[in-house]
C-alpha positions in Angstrom: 0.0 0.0 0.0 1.5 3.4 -1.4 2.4 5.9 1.9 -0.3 8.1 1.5 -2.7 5.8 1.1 -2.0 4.0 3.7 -2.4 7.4 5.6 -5.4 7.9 4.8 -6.6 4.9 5.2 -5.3 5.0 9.1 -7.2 8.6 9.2 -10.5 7.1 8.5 -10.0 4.4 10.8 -9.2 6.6 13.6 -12.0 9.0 13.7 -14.2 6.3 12.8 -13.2 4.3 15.7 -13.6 7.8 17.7 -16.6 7.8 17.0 -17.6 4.5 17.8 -16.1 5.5 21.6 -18.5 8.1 21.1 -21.5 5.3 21.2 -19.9 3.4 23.6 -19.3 6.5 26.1 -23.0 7.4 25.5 -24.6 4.0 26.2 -22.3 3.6 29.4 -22.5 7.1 30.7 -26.4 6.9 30.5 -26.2 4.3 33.6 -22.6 5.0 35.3 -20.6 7.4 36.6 -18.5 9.1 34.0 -15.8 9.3 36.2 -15.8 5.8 36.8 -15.8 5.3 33.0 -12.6 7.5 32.9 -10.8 6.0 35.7 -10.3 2.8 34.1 -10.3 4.1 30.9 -7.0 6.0 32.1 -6.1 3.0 34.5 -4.8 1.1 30.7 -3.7 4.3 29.3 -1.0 4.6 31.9 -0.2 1.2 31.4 0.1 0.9 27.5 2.2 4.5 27.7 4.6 3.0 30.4 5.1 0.1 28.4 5.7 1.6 25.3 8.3 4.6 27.0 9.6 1.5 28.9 11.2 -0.4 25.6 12.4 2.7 24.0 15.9 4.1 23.6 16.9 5.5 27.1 13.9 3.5 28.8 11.2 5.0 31.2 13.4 7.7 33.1 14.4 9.6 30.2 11.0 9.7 28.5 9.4 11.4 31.7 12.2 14.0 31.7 10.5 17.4 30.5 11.5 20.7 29.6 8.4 21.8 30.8 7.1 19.5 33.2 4.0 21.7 34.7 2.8 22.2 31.0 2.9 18.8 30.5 1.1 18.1 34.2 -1.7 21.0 33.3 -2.5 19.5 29.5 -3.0 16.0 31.6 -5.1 17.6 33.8 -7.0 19.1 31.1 -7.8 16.0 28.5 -8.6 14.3 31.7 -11.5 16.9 32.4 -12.6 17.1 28.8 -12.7 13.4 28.9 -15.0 13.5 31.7 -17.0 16.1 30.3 -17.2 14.2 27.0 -18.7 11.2 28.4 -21.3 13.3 30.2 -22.0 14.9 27.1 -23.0 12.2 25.1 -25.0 10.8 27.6 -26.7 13.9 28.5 -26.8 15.8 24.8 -26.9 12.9 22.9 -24.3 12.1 20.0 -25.5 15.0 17.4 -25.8 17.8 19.9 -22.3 16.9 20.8 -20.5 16.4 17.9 -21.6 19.1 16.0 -20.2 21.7 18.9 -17.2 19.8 19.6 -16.9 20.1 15.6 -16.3 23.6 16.6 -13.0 23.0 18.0 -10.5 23.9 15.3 -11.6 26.8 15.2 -11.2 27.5 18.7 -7.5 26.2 18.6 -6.8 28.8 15.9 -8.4 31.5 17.6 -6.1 30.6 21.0 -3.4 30.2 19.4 -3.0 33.9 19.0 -2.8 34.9 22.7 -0.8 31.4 23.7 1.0 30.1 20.9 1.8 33.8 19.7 0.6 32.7 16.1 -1.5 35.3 13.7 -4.8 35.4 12.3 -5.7 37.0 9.1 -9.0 38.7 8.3 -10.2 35.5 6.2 -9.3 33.1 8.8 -11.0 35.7 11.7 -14.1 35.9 9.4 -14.0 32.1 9.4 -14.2 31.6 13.0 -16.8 34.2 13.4 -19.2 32.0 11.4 -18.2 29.1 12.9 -19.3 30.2 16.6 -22.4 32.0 14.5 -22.7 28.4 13.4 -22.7 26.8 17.1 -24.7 29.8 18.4 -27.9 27.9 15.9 -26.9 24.7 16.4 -27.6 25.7 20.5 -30.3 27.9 19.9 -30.3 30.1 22.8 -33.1 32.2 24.1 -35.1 29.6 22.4 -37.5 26.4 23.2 -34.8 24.2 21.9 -32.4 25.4 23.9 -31.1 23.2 26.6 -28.7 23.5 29.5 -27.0 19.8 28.7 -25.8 21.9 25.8 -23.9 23.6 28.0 -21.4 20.9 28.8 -20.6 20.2 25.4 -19.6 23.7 25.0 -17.5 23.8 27.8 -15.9 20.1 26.2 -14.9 21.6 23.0 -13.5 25.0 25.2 -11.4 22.4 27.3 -10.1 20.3 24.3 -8.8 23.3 22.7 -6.9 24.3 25.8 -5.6 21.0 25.4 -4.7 20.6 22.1 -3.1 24.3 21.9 -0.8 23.3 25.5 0.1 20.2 23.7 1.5 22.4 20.6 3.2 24.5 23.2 4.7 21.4 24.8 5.9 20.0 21.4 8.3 22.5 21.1 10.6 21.7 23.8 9.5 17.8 24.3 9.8 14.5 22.9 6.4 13.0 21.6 6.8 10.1 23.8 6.9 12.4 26.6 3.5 14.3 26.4 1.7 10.9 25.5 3.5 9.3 28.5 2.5 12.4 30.8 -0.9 12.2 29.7 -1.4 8.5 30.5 0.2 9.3 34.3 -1.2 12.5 35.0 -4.5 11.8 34.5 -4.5 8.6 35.9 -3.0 9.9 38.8 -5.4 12.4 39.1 -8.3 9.8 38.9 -6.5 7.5 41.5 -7.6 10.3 43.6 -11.5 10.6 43.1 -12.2 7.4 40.8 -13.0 5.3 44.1 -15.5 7.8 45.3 -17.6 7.0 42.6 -16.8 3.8 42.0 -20.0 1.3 41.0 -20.6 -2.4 40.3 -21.7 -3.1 36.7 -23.1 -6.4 35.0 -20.5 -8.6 32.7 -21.9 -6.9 29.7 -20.9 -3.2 31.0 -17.6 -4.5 31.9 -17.6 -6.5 28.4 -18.0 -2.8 26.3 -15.6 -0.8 29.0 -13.4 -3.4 27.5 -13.9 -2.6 24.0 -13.9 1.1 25.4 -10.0 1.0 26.3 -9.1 -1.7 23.8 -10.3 0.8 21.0 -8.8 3.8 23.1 -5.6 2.0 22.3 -5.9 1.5 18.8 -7.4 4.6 18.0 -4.1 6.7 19.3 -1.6 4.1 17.1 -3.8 4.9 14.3 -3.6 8.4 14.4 -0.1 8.4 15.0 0.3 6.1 12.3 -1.8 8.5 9.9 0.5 11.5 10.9 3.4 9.3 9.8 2.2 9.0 6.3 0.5 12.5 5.7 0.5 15.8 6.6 -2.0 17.4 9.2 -3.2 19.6 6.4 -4.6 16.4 4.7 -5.7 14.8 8.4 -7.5 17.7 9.9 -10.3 17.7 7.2 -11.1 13.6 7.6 -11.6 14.5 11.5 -15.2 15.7 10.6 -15.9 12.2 9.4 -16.3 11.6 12.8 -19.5 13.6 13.4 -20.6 12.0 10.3 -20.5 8.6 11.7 -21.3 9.8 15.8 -24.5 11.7 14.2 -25.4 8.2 11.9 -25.0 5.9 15.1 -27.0 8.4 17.0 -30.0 8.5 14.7 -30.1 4.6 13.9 -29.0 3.0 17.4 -30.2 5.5 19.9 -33.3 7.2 17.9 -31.7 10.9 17.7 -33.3 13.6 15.4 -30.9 15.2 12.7 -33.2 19.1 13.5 -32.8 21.2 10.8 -31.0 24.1 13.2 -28.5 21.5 14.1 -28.0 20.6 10.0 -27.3 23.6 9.2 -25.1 25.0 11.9 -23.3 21.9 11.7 -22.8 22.4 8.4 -21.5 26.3 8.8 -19.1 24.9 11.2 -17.8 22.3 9.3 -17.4 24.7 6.0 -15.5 26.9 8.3 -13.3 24.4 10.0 -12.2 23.4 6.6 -11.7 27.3 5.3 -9.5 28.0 8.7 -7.2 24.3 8.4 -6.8 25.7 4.3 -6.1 28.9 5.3 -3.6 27.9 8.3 -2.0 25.4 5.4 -1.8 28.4 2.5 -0.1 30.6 5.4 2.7 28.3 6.3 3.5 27.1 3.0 3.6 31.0 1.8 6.3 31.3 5.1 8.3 28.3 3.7 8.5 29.9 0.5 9.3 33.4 1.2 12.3 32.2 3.6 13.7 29.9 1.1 13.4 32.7 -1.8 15.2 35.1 1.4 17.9 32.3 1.9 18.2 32.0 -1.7 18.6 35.9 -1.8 15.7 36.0 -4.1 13.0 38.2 -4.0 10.8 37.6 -0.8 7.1 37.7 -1.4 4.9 39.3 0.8 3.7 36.6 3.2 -0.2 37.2 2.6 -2.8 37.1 5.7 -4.4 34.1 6.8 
């Protein structure tokens, strides 16, 4: 199989299987604690990240040394809680409530990267992320019948996961990839050693049987995306990501009777169209950069680097 097809075939694999965790989380986290769910969720991270820092070069030691150790211990801390809030999401919202918003999260990544990551914004890519949050502002309807306050948690989900995903760019410059994933798998379930027993419940074979599946496809979801990264660029990743609300909202409608409502359609669909403008954009930038500093090594004429 020829490398980029091969990556692509990994991205659809991923988010597909994300979204089957999706289902899962929503059927288990109509009857259990969330945190429960998380606790041994993170319980088999921690122990598939040791054992894979464990047999690399320089073993287990080296991999937890970090640059920036408390960055690495707050972006634990932080996919933990979105975890957490996920599950409750799903359960609560239901699939397509969910995934639509969290849909929304590119967009918030590129609008924190400004003040964190130091990065710029152009007009087009500022114009895109103001219709994306118009785009969530229909999908939750506010001031309205529809509106909900379960829709709430979602939108604090997709706020916590770009937090997350903007620390973990932060942390990448200074630190292995090894370590964050290793710091992610201890930190958070270090931090659910803590409270996990507080809400700890007794479930039936089955329950235990699709927690199972749960953390098995946890596993092969994150060797999947790596793999996909491995084989393509995160320009041609980032799009197949929304396949994932695709798949979420199908499950939702066939398996647990959700309605597709027309505000959610087409707010979902705003958001999606933007998510896609802002990943081009961000793509068009960067390769413009590239250009204009190997035309300025070159001593060539340097184009003006146009705005995202």
């Amino acid at each position: 199989m020829k490398s980029h097809a091969a990556g692509y075939v990994y991205a659809v694999l991923t988010f597909s299987i994300f979204a089957f965790q999706d289902s899962i989380s929503r059927y288990l986290g109509a009857s259990y604690p969330p945190v429960f769910i998380a606790t041994i969720r993170y319980w088999v991270l921690a122990l598939v990240a040791i054992t894979v820092a464990a047999r690399l070069g320089g073993g287990l030691g080296q991999c937890l040394q970090s640059r920036r150790p408390w960055l690495q211990i707050l972006r634990g801390l932080l996919l933990t809680v979105q975890v957490i809030l996920a599950i409750t999401a799903n359960a609560t919202a239901g699939l397509i409530p969910t995934q639509s918003i969290l849909a929304a999260t590119p967009l918030m990544v590129a609008l924190l990267s400004v003040p964190i990551l130091g990065e710029q914004v152009g007009w087009r890519r500022a114009a895109a992320i103001g219709a994306g949050l118009v785009g969530v502002l229909i999908i939750l309807q506010p001031g309205t019948a529809f509106f909900s306050g379960d829709l709430v948690i979602p939108v604090v989900s997709a706020v916590v996961l770009s937090l997350y995903t903007v620390t973990t760019r932060l942390a990448g410059r200074d630190d292995r990839p090894i370590t964050s994933f290793l710091y992610m798998g201890l930190v958070g379930a270090a931090a659910l050693t803590f409270v996990g027993p507080f809400f700890w419940t007794s479930m039936p074979a089955e329950a235990w049987g699709w927690l199972a599946v749960l953390c098995v496809t946890g596993i092969c979801s994150h060797y999947f995306f790596i793999r996909a990264y491995q084989h393509l660029d995160a320009v041609k990743v980032q799009p197949i990501s929304y396949l994932q609300l695709v798949v979420a909202s199908t499950i939702g409608i066939v398996v647990f009777g959700e309605q597709m409502t027309a505000h959610i359609a087409i707010g979902s669909a705003i958001v999606v169209a933007a998510g896609l403008f802002t990943i081009w954009r961000e793509f068009v930038g960067r390769s413009t950069a590239r250009r204009a500093a190997a035309g300025f090594g070159a001593g060539l004429p340097v184009a003006e680097r146009s705005e995202g």
